[in-house]
Amino acid sequence: MSLTGDPSSELLSRLADSVKEISGLPECRNVFKKTHGDLVRRIKLLSPMFEELKDNNEELSEEETKGFELLRTVLDSAKELLKSVVEGSKVYQTLQRDDIADKINQITEKIEAALGEIPYFKLNLSEEVQEQIELVHAQFRRAKGRQELQDHQLEVDLAIAQREKDPDRAILKRLSEKLHLQTVDDLKKESLAFHELVIASGGDPGDWFEKMSSLFKKLKDYVQTENPEIDSAEAGKGMIKHRSPVIPDDFRCPISLELMKDPVIVSTGQTYERSCIQKWLDAGHKTCPKTQQTLLHTALTPNYVLKSLIALWCESNGVELPKQPGACRSKIGSSMSDCDRAAVTTLLDKLGNGSLEQQRSAAGELRLLAKRNADNRVCIAEAGAVPLLVELLSSTDPRTQEHAVTALLNLSINDLNKGTIVNAGAIPDIVDVLKNGSMEARENAAATLFSLSVIDENKVAIGAAGAIPALIKLLCDGTPRGKKDAATAIFNLSIYQGNKARAVKAGIVPPLMRLLRDAGGGMVDEALAILAILAGHQEGKVAIGQVDPIPVLTEVIRTGSQRNRENAVAILWSLCTGDSQQLILAKQFGAEEALKELSESGTDRAKRKAGSILELLQRVDTAVNQS
């Protein structure tokens, strides 16, 4: 049944749009950089669920609609909070960091709760997407209530900078770097954000105004003193100039980032300035610059509604429309400015022909550039960086190797770059780094393999290259972060049937059982998720049955989270089906009582599995009584 125009379709579209808007937010450059980035990353991973449900054209039930409506409301709140953290005053947010951290945690808790209301198992989702959403839900569950480690140096520096009239310059330097207030442009943006705060307060900013104003002045004086190239008069002018109207994002061309005069719509539904998108198409591109989707056709449809809205906004704000579109000064991919392109070209020359130190430095710079934004990832790959970075994976210098594999990880975020990386023959070299590199290099190699394995055919190639034994080793001896990276990659690779057998033969089951029994190790969710996949494979079922799984599975069914109970009962069901010995063991370890409780209070899938096992147990009892 078509969903065009119906409530289910509109709801899913709004959810998908919310995720896209959150994904499109600028990188956070303040004290909340990590927390903000983690939340955005987790939200982005929800996108495949919405897109697949839209493509499946099936109506949502009342229960499903309720869950998705709750999630939509929470995502709208998340979008506003995340946007405010990116765009707000860095000084204010630093002084109010505890309150903002609480708000971020509240949003995390609400998203986790909303995901708990969505019955994934009832939705028409592919196994891969359902498993990805389950892992994302587990990530939100772990993040819920987690307190970020306090930055004690920041606490001390702030206290001294606020208390002393002329703080030590080393303290101001650290604060300037931590708050990302290091250039005249940073100062101008902070000044504007400061001004916005005063306006929003209705002219009565309260006690924080004096603290914030004093700290900002000290930082501004430090930045201007340390950067003699900054014209102080010009900087001062920037601090006091009247507010100019901020152009709404929807009115800016995604390519040039300038106000559109002649907006047109492409086949993906995105709107661009005509001259900019025409230049993109004339260069031979067949994709939408913003979404990277393939264009079904290259016809450009005038967006009269948006053009009218832009005209009204210009009239209301005293802004003149550009006289003519002119040359499109693109910020997208291969159309970066000559200066940017020259810088990338210089870095690539150092990668290919420089000394060891130059190669290390260039790889490090490309790593940071690729991490910064999507446009850089496209440009760097199109400039030919991938083969050079792949070559450096074999470098004898550990730091160069770390930079190279991490740069490839950052580049692989772009789906088109995934193909470029694989075609450059990177997989065997990444696996070699995973086996023999430093711990940081191994962790990032595992994360790169996970990123590449999103493409189904890459799952086969990565498994065939011998990645799974190396991932299992990282799972056993890695740092907490390394173990997470390894588990995520193994989970994704094991979606492919052939890799299940490879994982079992490589001995993955005993380490997973150790992680499962170590409740304080923080890996229970991942261990159960992987075991649940492997239990559906005959060799996996046999291997799990040989490591005394019944007691710990029964305990998880009795006391675990809903998702973990569901995975545990799925594993138990696989073990008990066709194996009377496992059924007898389940009965001996008290699984029956836990299964009865789960059949009443678990998820629908868990209830079904629990009911099936209880029926098998009943048959065993009947057979024993008859004999």
XYZ file of C-alpha atoms in Angstrom:
627
model
C 0.000 0.000 0.000
C 1.478 3.367 -0.972
C 2.265 5.763 1.807
C 2.394 8.897 -0.314
C 0.780 11.679 1.664
C -0.376 9.438 4.535
C 0.533 10.006 8.221
C 3.043 7.135 8.406
C 5.002 8.434 5.420
C 4.979 11.990 6.742
C 6.133 10.859 10.188
C 9.025 8.810 8.771
C 10.005 11.647 6.455
C 10.069 14.086 9.375
C 12.226 11.694 11.373
C 14.625 11.233 8.446
C 14.763 15.013 7.949
C 15.483 15.581 11.639
C 18.430 13.188 11.496
C 19.725 14.871 8.321
C 19.493 18.308 9.951
C 21.321 17.083 13.039
C 23.950 15.353 10.868
C 24.421 18.600 8.939
C 25.211 20.704 12.000
C 28.701 22.229 11.980
C 31.394 20.518 14.011
C 31.254 21.513 17.677
C 34.302 23.578 18.645
C 34.004 24.177 22.370
C 34.271 22.299 25.668
C 31.392 20.004 24.602
C 33.141 18.791 21.446
C 33.284 15.119 22.486
C 29.840 14.923 24.132
C 28.204 16.759 21.227
C 30.004 14.606 18.662
C 29.048 11.357 20.399
C 25.361 12.281 20.516
C 25.306 13.388 16.854
C 27.104 10.180 15.807
C 24.579 7.961 17.597
C 21.599 9.848 16.167
C 23.034 9.552 12.629
C 23.041 5.759 12.993
C 19.223 5.807 13.273
C 18.861 7.054 9.693
C 18.874 3.632 7.932
C 15.785 2.559 9.886
C 13.722 5.543 8.724
C 14.953 5.335 5.138
C 14.262 1.592 4.861
C 10.778 1.908 6.343
C 9.990 4.698 3.883
C 11.192 2.537 0.994
C 9.141 -0.461 2.190
C 5.860 1.476 1.817
C 4.035 -0.147 4.721
C 1.742 1.511 7.225
C 2.778 1.778 10.853
C 0.570 0.264 13.525
C -0.803 2.385 16.354
C 1.887 1.053 18.715
C 4.648 1.755 16.193
C 3.309 5.229 15.415
C 3.221 6.088 19.121
C 6.873 5.075 19.532
C 8.029 6.988 16.465
C 6.025 10.096 17.457
C 7.754 10.072 20.824
C 11.127 9.733 19.110
C 10.300 12.583 16.707
C 9.508 14.902 19.609
C 12.755 14.010 21.350
C 14.821 14.434 18.168
C 13.314 17.895 17.633
C 14.437 18.811 21.157
C 17.848 17.269 20.501
C 18.233 19.298 17.311
C 17.538 22.567 19.131
C 19.916 21.727 21.969
C 22.733 20.561 19.681
C 22.309 23.611 17.466
C 22.456 25.934 20.464
C 25.640 24.245 21.693
C 27.296 24.759 18.294
C 26.128 28.318 17.730
C 26.033 29.710 21.281
C 28.641 31.685 23.181
C 31.622 29.482 24.035
C 32.431 31.467 27.158
C 28.858 31.253 28.432
C 28.651 27.520 27.744
C 31.934 26.960 29.572
C 30.664 28.806 32.626
C 27.345 26.943 32.447
C 28.870 23.583 31.481
C 27.231 21.553 34.273
C 23.722 22.707 33.318
C 24.330 22.050 29.616
C 25.836 18.621 30.351
C 22.683 17.766 32.326
C 20.514 18.801 29.364
C 22.535 16.619 26.984
C 22.208 13.692 29.375
C 18.439 14.259 29.663
C 18.143 14.161 25.863
C 20.171 10.939 25.798
C 17.843 9.371 28.374
C 14.748 10.458 26.432
C 16.056 9.040 23.140
C 16.872 5.750 24.871
C 13.383 5.639 26.379
C 11.754 6.446 23.012
C 13.751 3.689 21.294
C 12.503 1.324 23.984
C 8.930 2.070 22.897
C 9.573 1.084 19.270
C 8.968 -2.630 18.532
C 11.786 -3.158 15.988
C 11.016 -6.862 15.693
C 7.548 -6.081 14.310
C 8.861 -3.717 11.653
C 9.637 -4.788 8.118
C 13.371 -4.182 8.483
C 16.280 -6.098 7.020
C 18.258 -8.131 9.525
C 21.247 -5.827 9.092
C 19.307 -2.646 9.857
C 17.480 -4.201 12.810
C 20.763 -5.357 14.316
C 22.345 -1.954 13.774
C 19.435 -0.245 15.556
C 19.707 -2.709 18.427
C 23.394 -1.850 18.809
C 22.628 1.901 18.660
C 19.965 1.411 21.331
C 22.563 -0.366 23.457
C 24.944 2.574 22.983
C 22.277 5.027 24.163
C 21.538 2.767 27.113
C 25.189 2.754 28.158
C 25.527 6.505 27.645
C 22.442 7.190 29.766
C 23.452 8.706 33.069
C 27.151 8.375 32.260
C 29.097 11.301 33.661
C 31.940 12.626 31.542
C 35.263 12.800 33.340
C 35.839 16.280 34.728
C 38.529 18.372 33.123
C 40.319 19.387 36.314
C 42.815 21.578 34.453
C 39.924 23.531 32.920
C 38.318 23.948 36.361
C 41.524 25.340 37.828
C 42.289 27.600 34.868
C 38.787 29.082 34.869
C 38.883 29.776 38.585
C 42.244 31.585 38.325
C 41.297 33.496 35.133
C 38.111 34.792 36.759
C 39.752 35.613 40.097
C 42.986 37.294 39.001
C 43.139 40.645 37.253
C 46.128 39.639 35.097
C 46.200 35.819 34.825
C 49.306 33.945 33.731
C 49.545 33.810 29.933
C 49.950 30.035 30.004
C 46.504 29.797 31.606
C 44.958 32.090 28.990
C 46.674 30.069 26.262
C 45.131 26.831 27.536
C 41.693 28.429 27.826
C 41.986 29.971 24.373
C 42.774 26.562 22.898
C 40.143 24.702 24.946
C 37.403 27.185 23.996
C 38.633 27.462 20.376
C 38.968 31.243 20.649
C 42.228 31.691 18.764
C 41.597 33.978 15.781
C 39.931 37.303 15.094
C 37.142 35.426 13.336
C 36.568 33.351 16.482
C 36.401 36.554 18.522
C 33.886 38.153 16.156
C 31.620 35.116 16.296
C 31.864 35.019 20.083
C 31.043 38.707 20.278
C 27.943 38.189 18.136
C 26.864 35.199 20.244
C 27.438 37.306 23.370
C 25.243 40.037 21.927
C 22.522 37.509 21.057
C 22.514 36.318 24.668
C 22.009 39.828 25.977
C 19.120 40.402 23.554
C 17.538 37.051 24.436
C 17.666 37.983 28.130
C 15.485 41.038 27.453
C 18.256 43.416 28.447
C 18.614 41.866 31.909
C 21.353 39.262 31.500
C 21.765 38.594 35.225
C 24.824 37.845 37.350
C 26.621 35.797 34.691
C 27.036 38.825 32.411
C 29.814 40.428 34.429
C 31.764 37.143 34.796
C 31.373 36.344 31.137
C 32.279 39.852 29.975
C 35.412 39.948 32.152
C 36.646 36.530 31.029
C 35.969 37.279 27.362
C 37.910 40.555 27.568
C 40.953 38.782 29.032
C 40.844 36.119 26.327
C 40.363 38.716 23.593
C 43.336 40.758 24.807
C 45.467 37.607 24.935
C 44.517 36.505 21.400
C 45.179 39.927 19.913
C 48.544 40.178 21.689
C 49.658 36.702 20.650
C 48.581 37.207 17.029
C 50.272 40.425 15.831
C 48.917 39.897 12.321
C 45.481 40.749 13.672
C 44.600 44.375 13.206
C 43.455 45.443 16.683
C 41.430 48.355 15.373
C 39.642 46.065 12.938
C 39.076 43.504 15.680
C 37.697 46.181 17.969
C 35.428 47.365 15.210
C 34.169 43.832 14.876
C 33.340 43.740 18.578
C 31.069 46.774 18.531
C 29.413 46.712 15.126
C 25.641 46.522 14.955
C 24.021 43.185 14.369
C 23.561 42.335 10.728
C 20.726 39.911 9.938
C 21.793 36.293 9.932
C 20.789 34.618 6.681
C 18.556 31.592 7.417
C 20.290 28.341 6.446
C 17.423 27.387 4.140
C 18.066 30.536 2.098
C 21.738 29.709 1.515
C 22.954 27.601 -1.391
C 24.539 24.419 0.050
C 27.393 24.815 -2.460
C 28.326 28.488 -2.170
C 26.736 29.058 1.281
C 25.531 32.434 -0.042
C 22.026 33.870 -0.293
C 20.240 32.371 -3.302
C 18.817 34.568 -6.028
C 17.603 31.870 -8.435
C 16.916 28.718 -6.353
C 16.253 25.488 -8.274
C 15.363 21.952 -7.166
C 17.245 18.820 -8.301
C 15.811 15.293 -8.458
C 16.754 14.507 -4.830
C 14.600 17.393 -3.594
C 17.574 19.563 -2.551
C 17.626 23.232 -3.571
C 20.668 25.077 -4.962
C 21.529 28.363 -6.634
C 21.072 27.696 -10.362
C 24.543 28.828 -11.449
C 26.239 26.746 -8.753
C 24.472 23.455 -9.403
C 24.773 23.989 -13.177
C 28.519 24.368 -12.775
C 28.562 21.154 -10.716
C 26.628 19.282 -13.413
C 28.722 20.748 -16.228
C 31.810 19.342 -14.498
C 30.387 15.854 -15.120
C 29.068 15.073 -11.646
C 26.048 12.762 -11.469
C 25.332 13.072 -7.741
C 23.592 15.536 -5.442
C 26.418 17.564 -3.764
C 24.693 17.640 -0.373
C 23.343 14.076 -0.047
C 25.740 12.249 -2.419
C 22.705 10.435 -3.877
C 22.745 9.658 -7.600
C 20.614 12.108 -9.559
C 17.803 10.398 -11.467
C 17.930 13.224 -14.016
C 19.622 16.617 -14.390
C 16.522 18.759 -14.918
C 16.411 21.881 -12.711
C 13.006 22.984 -11.396
C 12.614 26.606 -10.222
C 11.736 26.851 -6.509
C 9.287 29.735 -6.763
C 8.041 29.396 -3.188
C 11.527 29.692 -1.706
C 12.384 32.522 -4.094
C 9.342 34.424 -2.846
C 10.246 33.771 0.800
C 13.801 34.998 0.205
C 12.461 38.186 -1.403
C 10.175 38.809 1.597
C 13.016 38.203 4.035
C 15.297 40.586 2.130
C 12.628 43.282 2.138
C 11.964 42.849 5.883
C 15.655 42.982 6.779
C 16.809 45.659 4.376
C 18.984 43.228 2.446
C 19.522 43.571 -1.287
C 19.369 40.464 -3.416
C 22.558 39.846 -5.429
C 22.369 41.652 -8.771
C 23.241 38.427 -10.574
C 24.230 34.933 -9.561
C 27.772 35.391 -10.869
C 30.455 32.804 -10.512
C 29.671 30.185 -7.940
C 32.322 30.190 -5.235
C 31.909 26.617 -4.204
C 32.633 25.069 -0.813
C 31.855 21.569 -2.082
C 34.293 18.772 -2.905
C 36.343 19.158 -6.030
C 35.439 22.818 -6.359
C 37.341 23.987 -3.278
C 39.172 27.268 -3.568
C 42.520 27.362 -5.349
C 44.201 28.011 -1.988
C 42.645 24.924 -0.383
C 43.350 22.791 -3.413
C 46.941 23.990 -3.498
C 47.343 23.125 0.186
C 46.031 19.600 -0.366
C 48.264 19.184 -3.421
C 51.278 20.248 -1.358
C 50.404 17.720 1.338
C 50.044 14.956 -1.249
C 53.433 15.826 -2.714
C 54.956 15.424 0.752
C 53.171 12.095 1.173
C 54.623 10.749 -2.048
C 58.058 12.348 -2.172
C 58.867 13.829 1.216
C 61.170 12.705 3.995
C 59.878 10.501 6.801
C 59.160 13.565 8.957
C 57.345 15.295 6.092
C 55.264 12.204 5.392
C 54.325 11.919 9.062
C 53.370 15.594 9.252
C 51.397 15.542 5.965
C 49.500 12.384 6.929
C 48.631 13.999 10.276
C 47.323 17.149 8.600
C 45.221 15.136 6.128
C 43.876 13.117 9.050
C 42.642 16.315 10.715
C 41.327 17.832 7.478
C 39.359 14.671 6.668
C 37.870 14.658 10.150
C 36.766 18.299 9.949
C 33.907 18.149 7.436
C 32.283 16.300 4.534
C 33.553 18.716 1.870
C 37.167 18.079 2.835
C 36.636 14.321 2.622
C 35.408 14.612 -0.963
C 38.172 17.014 -2.000
C 41.020 15.026 -0.443
C 39.876 11.790 -2.072
C 39.371 13.411 -5.476
C 42.866 14.920 -5.253
C 44.282 11.380 -5.187
C 45.193 10.991 -1.509
C 43.841 7.464 -1.019
C 46.544 5.431 -2.863
C 49.290 7.443 -1.133
C 47.735 6.878 2.293
C 47.325 3.168 1.561
C 51.036 2.993 0.727
C 51.877 4.588 4.083
C 49.989 1.833 5.908
C 53.200 -0.161 5.428
C 55.378 2.586 6.919
C 57.928 1.476 9.509
C 57.208 4.661 11.485
C 54.359 3.886 13.956
C 53.061 7.462 14.092
C 52.926 7.780 10.302
C 51.044 4.483 10.152
C 48.569 5.725 12.793
C 47.971 8.944 10.857
C 47.491 7.058 7.567
C 44.958 4.525 8.862
C 43.057 7.226 10.778
C 42.956 9.473 7.707
C 41.472 6.567 5.733
C 38.961 6.014 8.547
C 37.868 9.655 8.345
C 37.715 9.578 4.535
C 35.625 6.377 4.615
C 32.758 8.238 6.276
C 31.860 9.300 2.711
C 30.227 6.319 0.960
C 31.876 7.071 -2.393
C 35.270 7.090 -0.711
C 34.634 3.598 0.650
C 34.817 2.264 -2.910
C 37.933 4.298 -3.679
C 39.681 2.922 -0.586
C 38.792 -0.703 -1.379
C 39.734 -0.295 -5.053
C 43.148 0.994 -3.970
C 43.804 -2.412 -2.401
C 43.621 -1.087 1.158
C 41.916 -4.010 2.907
C 44.974 -6.346 3.243
C 47.121 -3.444 4.464
C 44.496 -2.313 6.984
C 44.310 -5.898 8.267
C 48.101 -5.903 8.594
C 47.920 -2.710 10.694
C 45.212 -4.386 12.787
C 47.583 -7.290 13.431
C 50.878 -5.486 13.948
C 50.319 -1.764 14.544
C 50.361 0.275 17.748
C 47.262 0.047 19.934
C 45.854 3.318 18.534
C 46.526 2.153 14.968
C 44.879 -1.221 15.681
C 41.811 0.470 17.149
C 41.435 2.787 14.177
C 42.084 -0.070 11.743
C 39.182 -1.961 13.367
C 36.969 1.124 13.085
C 37.974 1.523 9.408
C 37.065 -2.095 8.650
C 33.696 -1.562 10.319
C 33.108 1.550 8.190
C 34.045 -0.272 4.981
C 31.934 -3.308 5.928
C 28.769 -1.246 5.669
C 28.964 -2.173 1.963
C 27.865 -5.838 1.747
C 30.475 -6.995 -0.783
C 33.208 -5.580 1.441
C 32.132 -7.908 4.255
C 33.249 -10.819 2.089
C 36.591 -9.245 1.137
C 37.411 -8.205 4.715
C 36.630 -11.674 6.057
C 38.706 -13.309 3.319
C 41.674 -11.030 4.112
C 42.020 -12.565 7.582
C 40.600 -9.663 9.588
C 38.487 -11.724 11.980
C 41.286 -13.434 13.988
C 43.002 -10.052 14.399
C 39.731 -8.455 15.529
C 39.234 -11.248 18.070
C 42.747 -10.583 19.431
C 41.884 -6.874 19.818
C 38.639 -7.901 21.492
C 40.707 -9.855 24.019
C 43.646 -7.549 24.726
C 42.548 -4.087 23.559
C 41.714 -0.991 25.559
C 38.016 -0.490 26.400
C 37.696 1.605 23.250
C 39.588 -1.004 21.209
C 37.314 -3.774 22.445
C 34.264 -1.736 21.422
C 35.717 -1.088 17.950
C 36.561 -4.777 17.529
C 33.117 -5.943 18.699
C 31.317 -3.539 16.374
C 33.378 -4.695 13.394
C 32.930 -8.389 14.233
C 29.190 -7.927 14.633
C 28.847 -6.232 11.265
C 31.091 -8.735 9.462
C 29.196 -11.666 10.989
C 26.022 -10.602 9.253
C 27.573 -12.353 6.226
C 27.090 -16.107 6.638
C 30.619 -17.065 5.580
C 32.140 -14.834 8.248
C 30.146 -16.574 10.976
C 32.076 -19.782 10.252
C 35.380 -17.845 10.130
C 34.679 -16.262 13.505
C 33.796 -19.592 15.122
C 36.874 -21.321 13.685
C 39.049 -18.431 14.896
C 37.841 -19.138 18.432
C 35.581 -16.189 19.100
C 33.091 -17.977 21.364
C 35.254 -18.406 24.529
C 36.290 -14.691 24.612
C 32.660 -13.655 24.123
C 31.600 -15.877 27.008
C 34.295 -14.320 29.219
C 33.007 -10.849 28.350
C 29.448 -12.000 29.003
C 30.345 -13.316 32.457
C 32.209 -10.087 33.341
C 29.210 -7.913 34.164
C 31.434 -4.984 35.173
C 33.484 -5.011 31.989
C 30.982 -3.022 29.944
C 30.888 -5.494 27.048
C 27.837 -7.611 27.933
C 25.580 -5.980 25.329
C 28.071 -6.504 22.496
C 28.922 -10.080 23.512
C 25.254 -11.083 23.579
C 24.517 -9.380 20.241
C 27.374 -11.257 18.507
C 26.507 -14.585 20.165
C 22.884 -14.171 19.051
C 24.058 -13.914 15.428
C 26.440 -16.858 15.727
C 23.849 -19.075 17.432
C 21.859 -19.096 14.188
C 24.772 -20.863 12.459
C 25.229 -24.592 13.085
C 28.960 -24.334 13.870
C 28.268 -21.365 16.126
C 25.519 -23.238 17.948
C 27.839 -26.190 18.595
C 30.696 -23.958 19.809
C 28.440 -22.025 22.179
C 27.015 -25.258 23.549
C 30.515 -26.425 24.499
C 31.327 -23.514 26.866
C 28.695 -24.059 29.575
C 26.420 -21.180 28.454
C 23.177 -22.142 30.226
C 23.878 -20.653 33.702
C 24.924 -17.205 32.467
C 22.151 -17.069 29.832
C 19.591 -17.964 32.508
C 20.951 -15.209 34.737
C 20.684 -12.638 31.921
C 17.108 -13.750 31.182
C 16.339 -13.303 34.862
C 18.037 -9.943 35.546
C 19.218 -8.338 32.274
C 17.874 -5.406 30.268
C 15.007 -6.040 27.861
C 17.283 -6.163 24.830
C 19.813 -8.423 26.523
C 17.071 -10.734 27.776
C 15.773 -10.944 24.213
C 19.208 -11.844 22.836
C 19.862 -14.331 25.651
C 16.574 -16.169 25.086
C 17.232 -16.233 21.325
C 20.599 -17.927 21.981
C 18.987 -20.356 24.434
C 16.257 -21.176 21.908
C 18.874 -21.997 19.242
C 20.770 -24.220 21.696
C 17.681 -26.073 22.933
C 16.063 -26.661 19.554
C 16.853 -30.251 18.636
C 19.130 -30.799 21.649
C 17.519 -32.556 24.611
C 20.734 -32.360 26.645
C 20.658 -28.541 26.579
C 16.975 -28.628 27.542
C 17.751 -30.792 30.557
C 20.545 -28.416 31.580
C 18.226 -25.424 31.186
C 15.724 -27.093 33.500
C 18.434 -27.967 36.037
C 19.671 -24.353 36.202
C 16.192 -22.944 36.835
C 15.606 -21.453 33.382
C 11.918 -22.474 33.420
C 10.904 -19.929 36.063
C 12.859 -17.135 34.346
C 11.313 -18.080 30.975
C 7.786 -17.982 32.397
C 8.407 -14.483 33.728
C 9.925 -13.412 30.387
C 6.955 -14.855 28.462
C 4.774 -12.381 30.348
C 6.955 -9.282 30.605
C 9.461 -9.432 27.741
C 9.406 -7.974 24.246
C 7.158 -9.712 21.736
C 10.118 -11.535 20.170
C 11.387 -12.587 23.600
C 7.920 -13.803 24.557
C 7.748 -15.964 21.428
C 11.173 -17.502 22.031
C 10.443 -18.071 25.713
C 7.117 -19.710 24.850
C 8.801 -22.023 22.345
C 11.425 -23.148 24.892
C 8.732 -23.718 27.538
C 6.874 -25.947 25.068
C 10.089 -27.946 24.453
C 10.608 -28.300 28.201
C 7.029 -29.514 28.543
C 7.675 -32.190 25.927
C 10.780 -33.354 27.787
C 8.760 -33.679 30.995
C 6.060 -35.637 29.171
C 8.623 -37.966 27.607
C 10.295 -38.585 30.995
C 6.947 -39.313 32.677
C 5.895 -41.718 29.931
C 9.155 -43.631 30.168
